[in-house]
Short mmCIF file of C-alpha atoms in Angstrom, two decimals:
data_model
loop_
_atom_site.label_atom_id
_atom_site.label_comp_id
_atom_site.label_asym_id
_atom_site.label_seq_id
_atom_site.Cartn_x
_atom_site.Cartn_y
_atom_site.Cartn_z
CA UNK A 1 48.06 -17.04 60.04
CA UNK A 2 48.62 -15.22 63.23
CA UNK A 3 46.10 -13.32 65.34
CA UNK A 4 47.78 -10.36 64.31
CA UNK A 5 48.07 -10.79 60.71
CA UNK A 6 44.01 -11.70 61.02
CA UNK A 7 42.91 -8.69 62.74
CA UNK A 8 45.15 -6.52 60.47
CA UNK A 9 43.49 -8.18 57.31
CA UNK A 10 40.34 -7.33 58.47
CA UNK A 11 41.03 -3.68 59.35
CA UNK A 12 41.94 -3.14 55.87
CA UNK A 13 38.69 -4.71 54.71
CA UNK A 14 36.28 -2.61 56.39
CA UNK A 15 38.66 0.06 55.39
CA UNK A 16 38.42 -0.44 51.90
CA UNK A 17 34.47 -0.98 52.26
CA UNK A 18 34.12 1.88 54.18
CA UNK A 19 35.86 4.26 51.28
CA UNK A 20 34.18 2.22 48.37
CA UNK A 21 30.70 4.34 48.36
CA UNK A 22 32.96 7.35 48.44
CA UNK A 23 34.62 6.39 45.38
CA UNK A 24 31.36 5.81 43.42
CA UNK A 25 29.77 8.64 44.78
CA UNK A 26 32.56 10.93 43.14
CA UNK A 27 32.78 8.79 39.98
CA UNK A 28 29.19 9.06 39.35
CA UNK A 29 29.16 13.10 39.43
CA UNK A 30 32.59 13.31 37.46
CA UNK A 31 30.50 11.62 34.62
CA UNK A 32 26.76 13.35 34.86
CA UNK A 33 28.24 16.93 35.96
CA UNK A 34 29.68 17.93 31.95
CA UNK A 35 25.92 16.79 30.71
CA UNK A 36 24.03 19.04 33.55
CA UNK A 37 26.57 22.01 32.50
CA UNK A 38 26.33 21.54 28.84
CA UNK A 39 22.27 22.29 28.99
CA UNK A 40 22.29 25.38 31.19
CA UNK A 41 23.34 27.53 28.40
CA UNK A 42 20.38 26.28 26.22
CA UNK A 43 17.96 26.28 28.36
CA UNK A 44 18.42 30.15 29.16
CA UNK A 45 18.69 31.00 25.99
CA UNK A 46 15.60 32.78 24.76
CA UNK A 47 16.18 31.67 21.00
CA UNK A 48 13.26 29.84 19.33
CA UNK A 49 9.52 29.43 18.89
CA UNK A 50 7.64 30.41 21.54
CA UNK A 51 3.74 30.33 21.71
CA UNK A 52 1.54 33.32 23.42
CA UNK A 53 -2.09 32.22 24.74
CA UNK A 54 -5.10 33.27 25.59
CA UNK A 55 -5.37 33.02 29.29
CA UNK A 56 -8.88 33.11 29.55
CA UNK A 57 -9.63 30.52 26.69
CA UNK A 58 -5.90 28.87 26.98
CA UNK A 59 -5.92 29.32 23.14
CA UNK A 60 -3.46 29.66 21.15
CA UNK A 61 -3.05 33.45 19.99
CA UNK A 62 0.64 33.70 18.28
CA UNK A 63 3.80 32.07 17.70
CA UNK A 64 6.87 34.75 18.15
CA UNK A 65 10.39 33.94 16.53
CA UNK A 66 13.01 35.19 18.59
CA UNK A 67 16.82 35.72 17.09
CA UNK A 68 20.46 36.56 18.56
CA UNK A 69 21.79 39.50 16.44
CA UNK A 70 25.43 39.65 17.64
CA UNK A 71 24.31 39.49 21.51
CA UNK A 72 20.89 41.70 21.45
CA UNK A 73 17.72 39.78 20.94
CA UNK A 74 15.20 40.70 18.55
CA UNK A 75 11.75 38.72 17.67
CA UNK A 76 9.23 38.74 15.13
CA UNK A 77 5.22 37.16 14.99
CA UNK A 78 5.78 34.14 13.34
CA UNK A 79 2.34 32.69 13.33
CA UNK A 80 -1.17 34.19 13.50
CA UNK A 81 -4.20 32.11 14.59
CA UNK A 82 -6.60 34.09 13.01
CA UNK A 83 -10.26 34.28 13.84
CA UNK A 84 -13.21 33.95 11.16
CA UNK A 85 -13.65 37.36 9.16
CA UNK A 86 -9.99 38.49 10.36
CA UNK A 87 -7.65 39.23 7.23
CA UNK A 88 -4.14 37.38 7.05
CA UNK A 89 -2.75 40.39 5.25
CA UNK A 90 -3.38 43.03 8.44
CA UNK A 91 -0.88 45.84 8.27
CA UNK A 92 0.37 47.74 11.38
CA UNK A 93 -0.59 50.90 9.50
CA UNK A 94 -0.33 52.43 13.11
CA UNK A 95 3.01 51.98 13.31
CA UNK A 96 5.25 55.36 13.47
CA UNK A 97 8.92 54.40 12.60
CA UNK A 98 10.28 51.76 9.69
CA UNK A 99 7.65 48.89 10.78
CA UNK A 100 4.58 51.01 9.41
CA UNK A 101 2.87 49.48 7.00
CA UNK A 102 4.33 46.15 7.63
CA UNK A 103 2.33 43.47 7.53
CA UNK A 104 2.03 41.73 11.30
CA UNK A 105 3.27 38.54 9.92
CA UNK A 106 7.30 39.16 9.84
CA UNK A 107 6.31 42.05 12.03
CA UNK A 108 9.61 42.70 14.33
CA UNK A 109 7.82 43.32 17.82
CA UNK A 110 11.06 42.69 20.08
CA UNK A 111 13.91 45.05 19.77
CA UNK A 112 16.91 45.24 21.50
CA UNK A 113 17.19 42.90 24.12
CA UNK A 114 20.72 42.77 26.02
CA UNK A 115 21.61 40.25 28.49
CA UNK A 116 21.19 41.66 31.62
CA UNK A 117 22.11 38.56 34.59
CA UNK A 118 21.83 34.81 34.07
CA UNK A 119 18.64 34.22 32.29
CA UNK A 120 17.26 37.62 32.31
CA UNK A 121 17.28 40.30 29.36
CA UNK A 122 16.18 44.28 29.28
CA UNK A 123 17.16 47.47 27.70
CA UNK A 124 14.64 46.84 24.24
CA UNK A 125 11.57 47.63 23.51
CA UNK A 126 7.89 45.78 22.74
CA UNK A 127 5.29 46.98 20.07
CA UNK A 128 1.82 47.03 20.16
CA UNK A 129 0.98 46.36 16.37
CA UNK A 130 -2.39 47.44 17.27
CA UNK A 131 -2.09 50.87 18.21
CA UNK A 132 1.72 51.13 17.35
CA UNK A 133 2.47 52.04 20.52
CA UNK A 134 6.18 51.15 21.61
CA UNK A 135 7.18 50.20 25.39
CA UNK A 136 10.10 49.07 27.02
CA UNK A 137 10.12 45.18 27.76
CA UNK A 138 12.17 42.56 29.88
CA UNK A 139 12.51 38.74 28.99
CA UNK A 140 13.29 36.26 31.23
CA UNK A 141 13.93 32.83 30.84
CA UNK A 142 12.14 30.09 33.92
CA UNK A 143 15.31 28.17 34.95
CA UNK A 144 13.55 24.94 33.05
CA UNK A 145 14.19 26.86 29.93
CA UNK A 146 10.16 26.57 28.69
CA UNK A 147 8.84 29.80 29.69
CA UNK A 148 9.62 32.89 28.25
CA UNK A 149 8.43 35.58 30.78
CA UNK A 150 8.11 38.74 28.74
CA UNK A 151 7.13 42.03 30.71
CA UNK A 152 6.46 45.49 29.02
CA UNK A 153 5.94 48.64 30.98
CA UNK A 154 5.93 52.44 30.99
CA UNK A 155 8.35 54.11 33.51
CA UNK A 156 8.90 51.55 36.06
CA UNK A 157 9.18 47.89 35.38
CA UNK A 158 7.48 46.56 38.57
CA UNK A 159 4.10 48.55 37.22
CA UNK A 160 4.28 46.91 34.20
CA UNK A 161 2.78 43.55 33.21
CA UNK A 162 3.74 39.98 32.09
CA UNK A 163 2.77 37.26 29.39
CA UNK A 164 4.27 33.93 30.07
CA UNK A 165 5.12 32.43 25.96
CA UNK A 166 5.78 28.35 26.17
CA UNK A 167 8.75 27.04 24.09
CA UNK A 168 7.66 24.95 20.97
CA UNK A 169 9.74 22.25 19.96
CA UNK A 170 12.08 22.56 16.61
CA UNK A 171 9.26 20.08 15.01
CA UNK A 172 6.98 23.25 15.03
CA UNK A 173 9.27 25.42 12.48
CA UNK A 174 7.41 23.24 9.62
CA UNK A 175 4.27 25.42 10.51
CA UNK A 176 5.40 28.43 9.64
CA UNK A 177 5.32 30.42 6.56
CA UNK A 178 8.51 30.09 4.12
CA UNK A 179 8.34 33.80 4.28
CA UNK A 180 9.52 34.03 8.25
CA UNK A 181 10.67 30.17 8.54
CA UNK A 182 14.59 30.41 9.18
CA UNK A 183 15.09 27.22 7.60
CA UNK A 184 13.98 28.50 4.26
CA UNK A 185 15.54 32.07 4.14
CA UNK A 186 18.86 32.40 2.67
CA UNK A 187 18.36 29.13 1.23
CA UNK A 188 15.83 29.99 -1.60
CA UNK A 189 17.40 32.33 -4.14
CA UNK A 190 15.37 35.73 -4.56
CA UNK A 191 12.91 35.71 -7.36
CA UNK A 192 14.07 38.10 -10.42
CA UNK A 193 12.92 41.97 -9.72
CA UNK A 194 9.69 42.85 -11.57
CA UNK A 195 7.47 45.72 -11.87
CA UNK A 196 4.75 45.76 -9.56
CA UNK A 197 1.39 45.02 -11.29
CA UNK A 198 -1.31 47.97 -10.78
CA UNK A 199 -4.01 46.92 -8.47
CA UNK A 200 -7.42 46.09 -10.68
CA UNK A 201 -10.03 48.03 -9.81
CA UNK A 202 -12.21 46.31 -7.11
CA UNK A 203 -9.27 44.22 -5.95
CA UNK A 204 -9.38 44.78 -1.62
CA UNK A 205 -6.32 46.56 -0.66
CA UNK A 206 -4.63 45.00 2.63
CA UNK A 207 -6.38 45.63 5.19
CA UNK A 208 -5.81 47.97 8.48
CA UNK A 209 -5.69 47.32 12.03
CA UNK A 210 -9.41 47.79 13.12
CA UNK A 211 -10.10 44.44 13.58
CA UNK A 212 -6.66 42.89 15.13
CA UNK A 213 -5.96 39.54 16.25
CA UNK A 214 -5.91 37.46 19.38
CA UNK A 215 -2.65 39.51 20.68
CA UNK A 216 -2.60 41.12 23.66
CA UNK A 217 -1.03 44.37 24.59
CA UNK A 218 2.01 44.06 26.83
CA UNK A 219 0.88 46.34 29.28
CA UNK A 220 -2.68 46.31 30.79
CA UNK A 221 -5.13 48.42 28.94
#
């Protein structure tokens, strides 16, 4: 082989070397860039369990279900961790429009929430099942798609304050009660009408809001 033919040769073998790391390089992110775009959209979603706590005790205080209703977000206390003397059966009897006299579990606390940018969502309202009192709320999901941000306010959103709720996994929907559980509802058949039973005399009537749970009020008291 000539001289010629020799250095040619090896000009196209560092060539070839040279565009080789290229070449993986672009194959690699042709394969992982459809997995890192297929998990954006659930990871900003703010559909699920979510778990509010205590952030002086880092206890647990309430699990909040939270639904897409044709694009605006509602969401309901699943779960109350209740303390001792504190009756499961507290109604928001406080309440001034179509949730008074619900009981808090089931209680629909979110309302209205409309996508408002990427991950955030505004326009609805929060409820105090306390004191009944209503206030306007944002959510916003953390980019990591584990922390709901939820802010309520009066007037102005930037003098309003936030609770930070932590995703629960899907394993944690076997905690709740059948009653608010969307794996159960709409797949149990309703139970025949029947006349309501009059209350015995002596029986305790559900009890009122005096002595409320662990929630606390979305805007600073």
């Amino acid at each position: 082989m000539s001289i010629a033919a020799r250095m040619m040769r090896m000009r196209l073998i560092l060539a070839v070397a040279t565009l080789m790391p290229l070449v993986c390089s672009a194959a690699a992110q042709s394969v992982s860039a459809p997995n890192a775009s297929a998990q954006n959209p659930g990871q900003w979603s703010p559909v699920g369990l979510w778990q509010a706590v205590d952030s002086d005790t880092k206890q647990p205080t309430g699990w909040f279900l939270i639904d897409d209703h044709n694009g605006v977000f509602d969401g309901i206390i699943a779960k109350m961790f209740l303390k001792p003397g504190e009756d499961p059966n507290t109604i928001c009897d406080k309440c001034k429009d179509d949730r008074k006299d619900h009981t808090w579990l089931g209680l629909e606390i979110i309302r209205g929430m409309k996508p408002e940018g990427e991950n955030k969502y505004g326009d609805g309202t929060i409820l105090d099942p306390r004191d009944g009192k209503i206030y306007k709320a944002t959510m916003k999901v953390t980019p990591d798609g584990q922390t709901l941000v939820v802010r309520g306010y009066i007037g102005f959103e930037f003098l309003g304050q936030n609770q930070y709720w932590t995703r629960l996994p899907d394993s944690a929907f076997s905690a709740l009660d059948p009653s608010v559980n969307p794996q159960y509802i709409h797949k149990v058949a309703p139970p025949p009408a029947q006349a309501q039973t009059p209350r015995k005399s002596g029986t305790a009537p559900a009890r009122k809001s005096e002595a409320p749970l662990g929630l606390r009020s979305p805007v600073g008291q």
